[in-house]
PDB file of C-alpha atoms in Angstrom:
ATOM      1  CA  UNK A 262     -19.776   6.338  -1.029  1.00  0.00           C
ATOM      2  CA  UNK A 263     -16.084   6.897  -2.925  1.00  0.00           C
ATOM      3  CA  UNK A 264     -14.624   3.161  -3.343  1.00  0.00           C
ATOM      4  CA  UNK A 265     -12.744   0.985  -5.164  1.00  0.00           C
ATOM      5  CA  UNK A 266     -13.872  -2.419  -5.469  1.00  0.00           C
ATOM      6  CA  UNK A 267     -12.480  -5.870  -6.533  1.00  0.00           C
ATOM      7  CA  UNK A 268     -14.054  -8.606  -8.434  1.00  0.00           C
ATOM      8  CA  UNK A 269     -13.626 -11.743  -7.137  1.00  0.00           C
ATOM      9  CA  UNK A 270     -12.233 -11.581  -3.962  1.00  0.00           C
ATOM     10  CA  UNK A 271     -10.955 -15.183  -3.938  1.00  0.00           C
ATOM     11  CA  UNK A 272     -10.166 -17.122  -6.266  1.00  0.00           C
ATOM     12  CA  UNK A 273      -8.596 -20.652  -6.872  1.00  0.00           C
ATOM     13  CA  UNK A 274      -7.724 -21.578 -10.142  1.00  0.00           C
ATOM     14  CA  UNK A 275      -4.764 -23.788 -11.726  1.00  0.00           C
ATOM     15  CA  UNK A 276      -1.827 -23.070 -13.744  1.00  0.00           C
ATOM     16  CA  UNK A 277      -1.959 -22.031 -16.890  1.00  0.00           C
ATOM     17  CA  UNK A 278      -6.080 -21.024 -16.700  1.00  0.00           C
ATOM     18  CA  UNK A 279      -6.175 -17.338 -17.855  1.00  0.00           C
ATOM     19  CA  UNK A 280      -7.783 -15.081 -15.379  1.00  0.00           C
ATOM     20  CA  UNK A 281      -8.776 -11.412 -14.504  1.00  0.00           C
ATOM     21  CA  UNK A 282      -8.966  -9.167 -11.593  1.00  0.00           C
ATOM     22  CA  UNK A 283     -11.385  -6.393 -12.439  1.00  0.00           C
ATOM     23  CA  UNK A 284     -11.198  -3.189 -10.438  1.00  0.00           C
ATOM     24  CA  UNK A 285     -13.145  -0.351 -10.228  1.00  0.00           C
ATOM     25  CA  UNK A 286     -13.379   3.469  -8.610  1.00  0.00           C
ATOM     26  CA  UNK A 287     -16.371   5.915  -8.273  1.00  0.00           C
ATOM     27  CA  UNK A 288     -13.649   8.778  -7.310  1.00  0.00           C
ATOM     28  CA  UNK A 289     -13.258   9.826 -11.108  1.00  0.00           C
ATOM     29  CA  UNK A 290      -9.506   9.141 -10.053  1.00  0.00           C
ATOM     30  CA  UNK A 291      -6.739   9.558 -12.862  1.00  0.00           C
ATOM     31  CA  UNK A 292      -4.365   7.459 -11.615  1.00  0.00           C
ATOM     32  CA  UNK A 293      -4.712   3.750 -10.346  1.00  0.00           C
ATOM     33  CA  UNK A 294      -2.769   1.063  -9.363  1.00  0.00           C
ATOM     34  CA  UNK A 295      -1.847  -2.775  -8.426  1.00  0.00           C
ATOM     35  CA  UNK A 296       0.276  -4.165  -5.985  1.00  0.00           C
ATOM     36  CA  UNK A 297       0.736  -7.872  -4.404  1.00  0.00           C
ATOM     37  CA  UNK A 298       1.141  -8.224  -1.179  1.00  0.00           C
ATOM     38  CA  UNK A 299       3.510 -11.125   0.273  1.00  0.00           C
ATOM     39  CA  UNK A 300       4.492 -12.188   3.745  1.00  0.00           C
ATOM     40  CA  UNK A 301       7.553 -10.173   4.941  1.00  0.00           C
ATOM     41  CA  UNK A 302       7.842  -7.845   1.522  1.00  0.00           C
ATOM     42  CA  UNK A 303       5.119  -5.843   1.890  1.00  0.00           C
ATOM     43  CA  UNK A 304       3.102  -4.408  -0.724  1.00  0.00           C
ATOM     44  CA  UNK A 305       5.090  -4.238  -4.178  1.00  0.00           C
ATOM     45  CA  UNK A 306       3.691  -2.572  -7.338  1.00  0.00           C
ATOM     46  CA  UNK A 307       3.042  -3.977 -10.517  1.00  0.00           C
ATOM     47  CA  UNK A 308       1.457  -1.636 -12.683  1.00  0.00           C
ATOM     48  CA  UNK A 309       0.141   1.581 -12.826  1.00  0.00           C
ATOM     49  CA  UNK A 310      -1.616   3.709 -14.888  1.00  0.00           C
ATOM     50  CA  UNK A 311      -1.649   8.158 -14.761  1.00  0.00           C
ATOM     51  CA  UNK A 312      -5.054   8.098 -17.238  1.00  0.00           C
ATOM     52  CA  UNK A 313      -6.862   6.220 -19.715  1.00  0.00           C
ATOM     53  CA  UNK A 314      -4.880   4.270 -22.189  1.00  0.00           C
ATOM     54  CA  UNK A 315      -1.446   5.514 -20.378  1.00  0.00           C
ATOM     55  CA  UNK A 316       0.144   2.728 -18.314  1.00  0.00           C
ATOM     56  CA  UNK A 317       3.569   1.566 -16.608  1.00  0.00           C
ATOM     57  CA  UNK A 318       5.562  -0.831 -15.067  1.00  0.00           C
ATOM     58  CA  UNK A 319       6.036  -1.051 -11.730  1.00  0.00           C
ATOM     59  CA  UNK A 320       9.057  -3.454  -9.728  1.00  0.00           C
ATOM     60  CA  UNK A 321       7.239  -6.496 -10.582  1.00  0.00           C
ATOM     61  CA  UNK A 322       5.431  -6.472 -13.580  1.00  0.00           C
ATOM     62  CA  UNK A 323       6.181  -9.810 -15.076  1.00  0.00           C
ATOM     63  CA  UNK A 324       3.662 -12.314 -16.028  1.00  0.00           C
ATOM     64  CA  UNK A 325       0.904  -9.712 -15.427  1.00  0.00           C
ATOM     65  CA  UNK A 326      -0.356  -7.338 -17.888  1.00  0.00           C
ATOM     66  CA  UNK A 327      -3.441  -4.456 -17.441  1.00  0.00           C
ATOM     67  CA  UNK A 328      -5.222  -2.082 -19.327  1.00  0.00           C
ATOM     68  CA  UNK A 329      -7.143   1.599 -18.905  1.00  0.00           C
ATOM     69  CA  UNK A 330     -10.006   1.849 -21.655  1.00  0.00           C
ATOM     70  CA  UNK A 331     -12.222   3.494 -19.371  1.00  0.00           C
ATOM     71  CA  UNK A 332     -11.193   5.904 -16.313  1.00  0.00           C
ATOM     72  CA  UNK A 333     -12.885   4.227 -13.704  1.00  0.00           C
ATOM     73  CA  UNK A 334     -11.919   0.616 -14.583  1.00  0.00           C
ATOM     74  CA  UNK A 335      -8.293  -0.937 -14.490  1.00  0.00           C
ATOM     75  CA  UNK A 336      -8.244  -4.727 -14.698  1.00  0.00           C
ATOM     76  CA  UNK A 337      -5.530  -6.817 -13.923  1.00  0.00           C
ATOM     77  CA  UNK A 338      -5.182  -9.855 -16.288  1.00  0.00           C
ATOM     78  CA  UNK A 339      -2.586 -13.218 -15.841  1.00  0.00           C
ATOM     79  CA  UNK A 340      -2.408 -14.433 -19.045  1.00  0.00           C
ATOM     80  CA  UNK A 341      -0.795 -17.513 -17.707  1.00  0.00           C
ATOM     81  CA  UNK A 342      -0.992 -17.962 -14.115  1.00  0.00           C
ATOM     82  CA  UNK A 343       2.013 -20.144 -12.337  1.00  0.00           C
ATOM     83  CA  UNK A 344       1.884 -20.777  -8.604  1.00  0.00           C
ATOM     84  CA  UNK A 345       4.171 -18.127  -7.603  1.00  0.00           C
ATOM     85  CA  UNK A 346       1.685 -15.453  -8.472  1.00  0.00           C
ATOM     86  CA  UNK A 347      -0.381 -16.667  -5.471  1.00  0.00           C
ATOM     87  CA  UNK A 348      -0.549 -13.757  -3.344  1.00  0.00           C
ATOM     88  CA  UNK A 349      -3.003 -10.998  -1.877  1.00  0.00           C
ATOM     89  CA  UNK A 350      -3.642  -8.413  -4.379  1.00  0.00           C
ATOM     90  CA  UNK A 351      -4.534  -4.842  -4.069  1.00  0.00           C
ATOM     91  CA  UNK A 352      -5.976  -2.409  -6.304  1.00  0.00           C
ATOM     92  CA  UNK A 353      -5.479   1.403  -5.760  1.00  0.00           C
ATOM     93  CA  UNK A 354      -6.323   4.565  -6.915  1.00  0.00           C
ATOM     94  CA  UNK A 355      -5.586   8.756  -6.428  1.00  0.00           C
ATOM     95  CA  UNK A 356      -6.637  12.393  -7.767  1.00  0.00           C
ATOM     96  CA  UNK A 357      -3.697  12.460  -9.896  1.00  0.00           C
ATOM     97  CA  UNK A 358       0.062  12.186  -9.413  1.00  0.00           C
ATOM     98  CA  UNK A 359       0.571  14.968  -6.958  1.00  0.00           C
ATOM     99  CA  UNK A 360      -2.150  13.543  -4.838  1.00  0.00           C
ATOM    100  CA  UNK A 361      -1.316  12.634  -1.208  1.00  0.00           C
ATOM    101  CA  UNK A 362      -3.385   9.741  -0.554  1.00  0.00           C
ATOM    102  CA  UNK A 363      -4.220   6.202  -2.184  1.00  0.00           C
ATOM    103  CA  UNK A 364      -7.839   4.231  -1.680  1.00  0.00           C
ATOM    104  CA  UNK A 365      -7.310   0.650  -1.803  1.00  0.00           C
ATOM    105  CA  UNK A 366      -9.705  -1.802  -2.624  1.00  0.00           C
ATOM    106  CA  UNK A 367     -10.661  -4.593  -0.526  1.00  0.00           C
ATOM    107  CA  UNK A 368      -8.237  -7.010  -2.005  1.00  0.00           C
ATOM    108  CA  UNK A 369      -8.101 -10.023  -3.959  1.00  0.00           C
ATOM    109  CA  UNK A 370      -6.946 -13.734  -2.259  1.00  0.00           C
ATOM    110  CA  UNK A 371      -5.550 -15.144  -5.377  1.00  0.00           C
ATOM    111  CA  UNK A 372      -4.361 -19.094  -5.139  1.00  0.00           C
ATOM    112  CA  UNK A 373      -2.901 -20.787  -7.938  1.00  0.00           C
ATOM    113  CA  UNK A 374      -2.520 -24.728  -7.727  1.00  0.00           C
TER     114      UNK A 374
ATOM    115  CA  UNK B 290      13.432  -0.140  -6.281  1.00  0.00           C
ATOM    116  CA  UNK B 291      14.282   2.260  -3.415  1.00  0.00           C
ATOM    117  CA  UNK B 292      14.128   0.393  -0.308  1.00  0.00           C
ATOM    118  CA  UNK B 293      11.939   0.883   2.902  1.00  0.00           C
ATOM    119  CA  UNK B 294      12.433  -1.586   5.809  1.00  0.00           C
ATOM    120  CA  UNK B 295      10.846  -1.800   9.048  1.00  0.00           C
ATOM    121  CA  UNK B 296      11.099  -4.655  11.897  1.00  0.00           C
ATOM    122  CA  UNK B 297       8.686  -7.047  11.597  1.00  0.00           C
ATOM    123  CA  UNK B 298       7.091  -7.436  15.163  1.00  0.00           C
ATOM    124  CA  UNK B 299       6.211  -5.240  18.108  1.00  0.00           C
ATOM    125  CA  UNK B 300       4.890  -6.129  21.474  1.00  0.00           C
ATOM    126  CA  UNK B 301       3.761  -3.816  23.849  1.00  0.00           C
ATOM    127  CA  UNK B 302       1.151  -3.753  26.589  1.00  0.00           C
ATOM    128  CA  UNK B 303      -2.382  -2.451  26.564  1.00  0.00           C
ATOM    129  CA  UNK B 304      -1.656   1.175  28.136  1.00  0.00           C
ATOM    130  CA  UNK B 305       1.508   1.861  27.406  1.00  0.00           C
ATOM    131  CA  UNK B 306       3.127   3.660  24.173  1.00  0.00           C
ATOM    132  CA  UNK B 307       4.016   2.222  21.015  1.00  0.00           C
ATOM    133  CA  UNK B 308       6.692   2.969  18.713  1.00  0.00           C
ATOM    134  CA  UNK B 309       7.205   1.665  15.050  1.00  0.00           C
ATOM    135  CA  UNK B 310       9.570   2.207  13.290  1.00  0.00           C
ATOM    136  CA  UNK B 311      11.008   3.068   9.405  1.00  0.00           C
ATOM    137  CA  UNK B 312      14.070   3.526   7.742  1.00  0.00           C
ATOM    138  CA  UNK B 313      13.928   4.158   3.596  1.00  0.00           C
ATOM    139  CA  UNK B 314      16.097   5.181   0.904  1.00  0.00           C
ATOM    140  CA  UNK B 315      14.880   7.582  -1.319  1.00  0.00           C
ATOM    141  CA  UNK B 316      16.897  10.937  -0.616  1.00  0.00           C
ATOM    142  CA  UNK B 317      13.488  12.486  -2.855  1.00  0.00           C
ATOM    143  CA  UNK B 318      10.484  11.584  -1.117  1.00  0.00           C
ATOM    144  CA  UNK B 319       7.611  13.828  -1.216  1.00  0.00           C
ATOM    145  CA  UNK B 320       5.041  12.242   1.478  1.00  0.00           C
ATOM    146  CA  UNK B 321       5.904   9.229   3.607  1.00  0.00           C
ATOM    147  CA  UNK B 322       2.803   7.262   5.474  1.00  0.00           C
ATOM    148  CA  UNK B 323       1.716   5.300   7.893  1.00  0.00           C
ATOM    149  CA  UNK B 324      -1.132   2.434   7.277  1.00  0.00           C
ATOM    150  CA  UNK B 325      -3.022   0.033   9.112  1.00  0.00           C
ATOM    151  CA  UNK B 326      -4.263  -3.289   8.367  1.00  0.00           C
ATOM    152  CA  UNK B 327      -6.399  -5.331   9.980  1.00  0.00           C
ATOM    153  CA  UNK B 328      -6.588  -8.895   9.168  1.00  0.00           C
ATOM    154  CA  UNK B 329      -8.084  -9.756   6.634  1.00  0.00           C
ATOM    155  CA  UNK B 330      -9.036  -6.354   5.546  1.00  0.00           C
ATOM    156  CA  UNK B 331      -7.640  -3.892   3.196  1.00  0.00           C
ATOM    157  CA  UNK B 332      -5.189  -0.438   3.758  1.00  0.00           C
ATOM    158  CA  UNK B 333      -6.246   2.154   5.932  1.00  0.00           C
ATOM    159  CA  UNK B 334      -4.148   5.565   5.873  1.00  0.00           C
ATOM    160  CA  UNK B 335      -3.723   6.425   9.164  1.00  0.00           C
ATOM    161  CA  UNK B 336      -1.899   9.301   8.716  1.00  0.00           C
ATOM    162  CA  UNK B 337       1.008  10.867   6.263  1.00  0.00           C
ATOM    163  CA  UNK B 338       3.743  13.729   6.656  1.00  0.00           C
ATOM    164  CA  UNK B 339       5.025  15.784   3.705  1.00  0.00           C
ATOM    165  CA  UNK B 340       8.766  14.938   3.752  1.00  0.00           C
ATOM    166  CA  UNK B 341       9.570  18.916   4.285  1.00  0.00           C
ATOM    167  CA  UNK B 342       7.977  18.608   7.777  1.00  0.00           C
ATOM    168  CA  UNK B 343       9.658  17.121  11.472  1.00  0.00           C
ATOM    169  CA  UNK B 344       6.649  15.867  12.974  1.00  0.00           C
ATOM    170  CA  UNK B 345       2.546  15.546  12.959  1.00  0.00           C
ATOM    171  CA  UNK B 346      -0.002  14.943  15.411  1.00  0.00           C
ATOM    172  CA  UNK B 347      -2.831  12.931  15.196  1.00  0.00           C
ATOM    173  CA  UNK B 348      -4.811  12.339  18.840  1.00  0.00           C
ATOM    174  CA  UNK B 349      -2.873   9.621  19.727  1.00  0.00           C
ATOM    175  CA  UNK B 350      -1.026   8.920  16.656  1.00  0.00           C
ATOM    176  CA  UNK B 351       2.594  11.090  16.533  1.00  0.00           C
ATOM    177  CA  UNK B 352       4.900  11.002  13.705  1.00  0.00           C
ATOM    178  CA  UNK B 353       8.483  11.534  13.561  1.00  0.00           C
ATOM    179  CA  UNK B 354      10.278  11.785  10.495  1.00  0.00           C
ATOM    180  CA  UNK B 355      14.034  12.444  10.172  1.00  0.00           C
ATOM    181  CA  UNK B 356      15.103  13.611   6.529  1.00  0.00           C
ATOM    182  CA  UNK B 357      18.505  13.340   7.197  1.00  0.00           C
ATOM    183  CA  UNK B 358      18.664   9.842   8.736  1.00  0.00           C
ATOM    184  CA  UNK B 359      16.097   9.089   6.607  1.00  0.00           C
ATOM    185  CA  UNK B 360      14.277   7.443   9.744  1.00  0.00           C
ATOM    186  CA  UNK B 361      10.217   7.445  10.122  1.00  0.00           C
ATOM    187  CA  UNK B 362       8.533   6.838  13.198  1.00  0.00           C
ATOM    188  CA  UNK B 363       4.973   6.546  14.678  1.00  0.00           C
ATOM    189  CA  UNK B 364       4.316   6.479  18.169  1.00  0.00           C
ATOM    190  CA  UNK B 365       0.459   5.166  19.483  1.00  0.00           C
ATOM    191  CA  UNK B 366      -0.114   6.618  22.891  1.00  0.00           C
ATOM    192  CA  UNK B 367      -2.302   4.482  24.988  1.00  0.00           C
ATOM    193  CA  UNK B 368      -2.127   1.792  23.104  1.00  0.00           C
ATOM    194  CA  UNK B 369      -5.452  -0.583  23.410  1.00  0.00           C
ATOM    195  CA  UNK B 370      -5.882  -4.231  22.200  1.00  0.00           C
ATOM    196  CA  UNK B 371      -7.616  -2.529  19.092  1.00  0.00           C
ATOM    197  CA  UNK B 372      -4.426  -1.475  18.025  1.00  0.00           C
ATOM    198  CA  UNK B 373      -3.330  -4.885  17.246  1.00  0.00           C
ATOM    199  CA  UNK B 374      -2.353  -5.108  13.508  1.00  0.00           C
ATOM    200  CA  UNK B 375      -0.074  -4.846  10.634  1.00  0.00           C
ATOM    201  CA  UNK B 376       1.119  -1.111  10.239  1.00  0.00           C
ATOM    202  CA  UNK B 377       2.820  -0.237   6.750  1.00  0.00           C
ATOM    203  CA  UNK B 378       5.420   2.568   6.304  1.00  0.00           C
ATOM    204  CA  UNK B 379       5.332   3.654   2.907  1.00  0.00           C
ATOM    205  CA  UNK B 380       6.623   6.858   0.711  1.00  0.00           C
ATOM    206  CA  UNK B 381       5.987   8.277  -2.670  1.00  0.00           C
ATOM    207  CA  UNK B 382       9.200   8.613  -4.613  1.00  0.00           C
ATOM    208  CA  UNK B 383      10.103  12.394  -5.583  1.00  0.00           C
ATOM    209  CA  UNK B 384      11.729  10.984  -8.917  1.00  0.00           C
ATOM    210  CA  UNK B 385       8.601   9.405  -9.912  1.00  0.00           C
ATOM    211  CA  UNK B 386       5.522  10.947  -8.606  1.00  0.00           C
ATOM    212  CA  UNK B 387       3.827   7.683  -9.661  1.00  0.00           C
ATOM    213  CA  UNK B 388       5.413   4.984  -7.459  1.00  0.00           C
ATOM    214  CA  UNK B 389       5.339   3.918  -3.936  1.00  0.00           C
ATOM    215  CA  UNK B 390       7.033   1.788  -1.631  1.00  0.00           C
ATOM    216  CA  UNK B 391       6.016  -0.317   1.038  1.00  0.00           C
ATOM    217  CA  UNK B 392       7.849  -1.454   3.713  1.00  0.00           C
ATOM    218  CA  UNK B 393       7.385  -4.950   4.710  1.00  0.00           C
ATOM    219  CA  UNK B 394       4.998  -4.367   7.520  1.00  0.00           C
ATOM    220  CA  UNK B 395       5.169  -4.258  11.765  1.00  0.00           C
ATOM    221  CA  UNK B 396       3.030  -6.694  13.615  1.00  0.00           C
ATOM    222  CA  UNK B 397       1.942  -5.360  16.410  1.00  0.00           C
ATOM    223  CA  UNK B 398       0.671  -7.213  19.017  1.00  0.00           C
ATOM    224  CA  UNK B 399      -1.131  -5.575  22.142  1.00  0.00           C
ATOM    225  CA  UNK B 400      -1.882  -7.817  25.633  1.00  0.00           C
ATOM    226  CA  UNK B 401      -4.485  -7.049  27.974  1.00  0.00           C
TER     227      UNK B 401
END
């Protein structure tokens, strides 16, 4: 079945602890993605990524960084979470850049005290 | 970021028509969709129109798209209490074919 997944999909942690978001697609997708997802903004983007080891910011990239070693995997690391990173994030990915439609992962409930 | 902007609730009745809609910015879009979400559950595409096209029909599911007011709509016919959710307009920027913008999201609320 084509997916992306999240790992964890809730998570509580305090500021300050380090933390990742690992996702994953079985699409052999080139391009992937991660957004947050706040009451009345919508879904914003923080990074993306068009292939392996290629990556960009997106509107609201600070305090987050990723990387692309492998195709399928794009994890989304806080080096230093602060509370106003708690939000409902999404991993996403597509064929390539002139691909219609995104997959989106389950989503992640991230809460940082 | 180019801006997309929808109003944030919608009540309608179970039976009768719904209509959501989108207003964005970017003069360059290539697709612009329309998503579901459920709560507590992820993004479901319910249906997209290339930006060179007026309007697509999906069973119940009609979309309207204006280039030159740069207006989106999508109209549920028969709406049923299984309708009730978050709907997301959203288009792929012609200027980066990497990015996307969401709008803020449509509650829609259906009673029996």
């Amino acid at each position: 079945e084509a997916q992306v997944t999240q790992n964890p999909r809730y998570l509580i942690t305090v500021t300050g602890k380090k933390l990742t978001v690992t996702c994953s697609q079985n699409m052999n997708h080139e391009y992937m993605s991660w957004y947050r997802q706040d009451p009345g903004l919508g879904l914003r983007q923080i990074y993306y990524s068009m292939n392996v080891e290629v990556t960009d910011k997106g509107d609201v990239p600070e305090g987050y960084k990723v990387s692309r070693k492998e195709k399928r995997n794009f994890p989304l690391i806080l080096e230093s979470p602060s509370p106003n990173q708690t939000s409902l994030y999404f991993c996403a990915s597509t064929a390539g850049a002139l691909s219609y439609e995104q997959y989106f992962g389950p989503g992640t409930r991230l809460t940082v005290t | 970021g180019e801006d997309v902007e929808q109003s944030l609730f919608l009540s309608v009745r179970e039976g009768d028509s719904s209509v959501i809609n989108c207003t964005y910015t970017d003069s360059s879009s290539t697709y612009l969709y329309w998503y579901k979400q459920e709560p507590g559950a992820g993004l479901q595409l319910l249906t997209y129109i290339f930006s060179n096209m007026d309007m697509k029909q999906d069973q119940r599911l009609t979309v309207l798209l204006n280039k030159k007011d740069k207006h989106l709509s999508l109209r549920i016919a028969d709406t049923q209490t299984g309708d009730s959710a978050i709907y997301f307009c959203a288009e792929k920027s012609g200027n980066n074919f990497n990015k996307f913008y969401f709008g803020s999201g449509t509650k829609l609320n259906v009673k029996p």
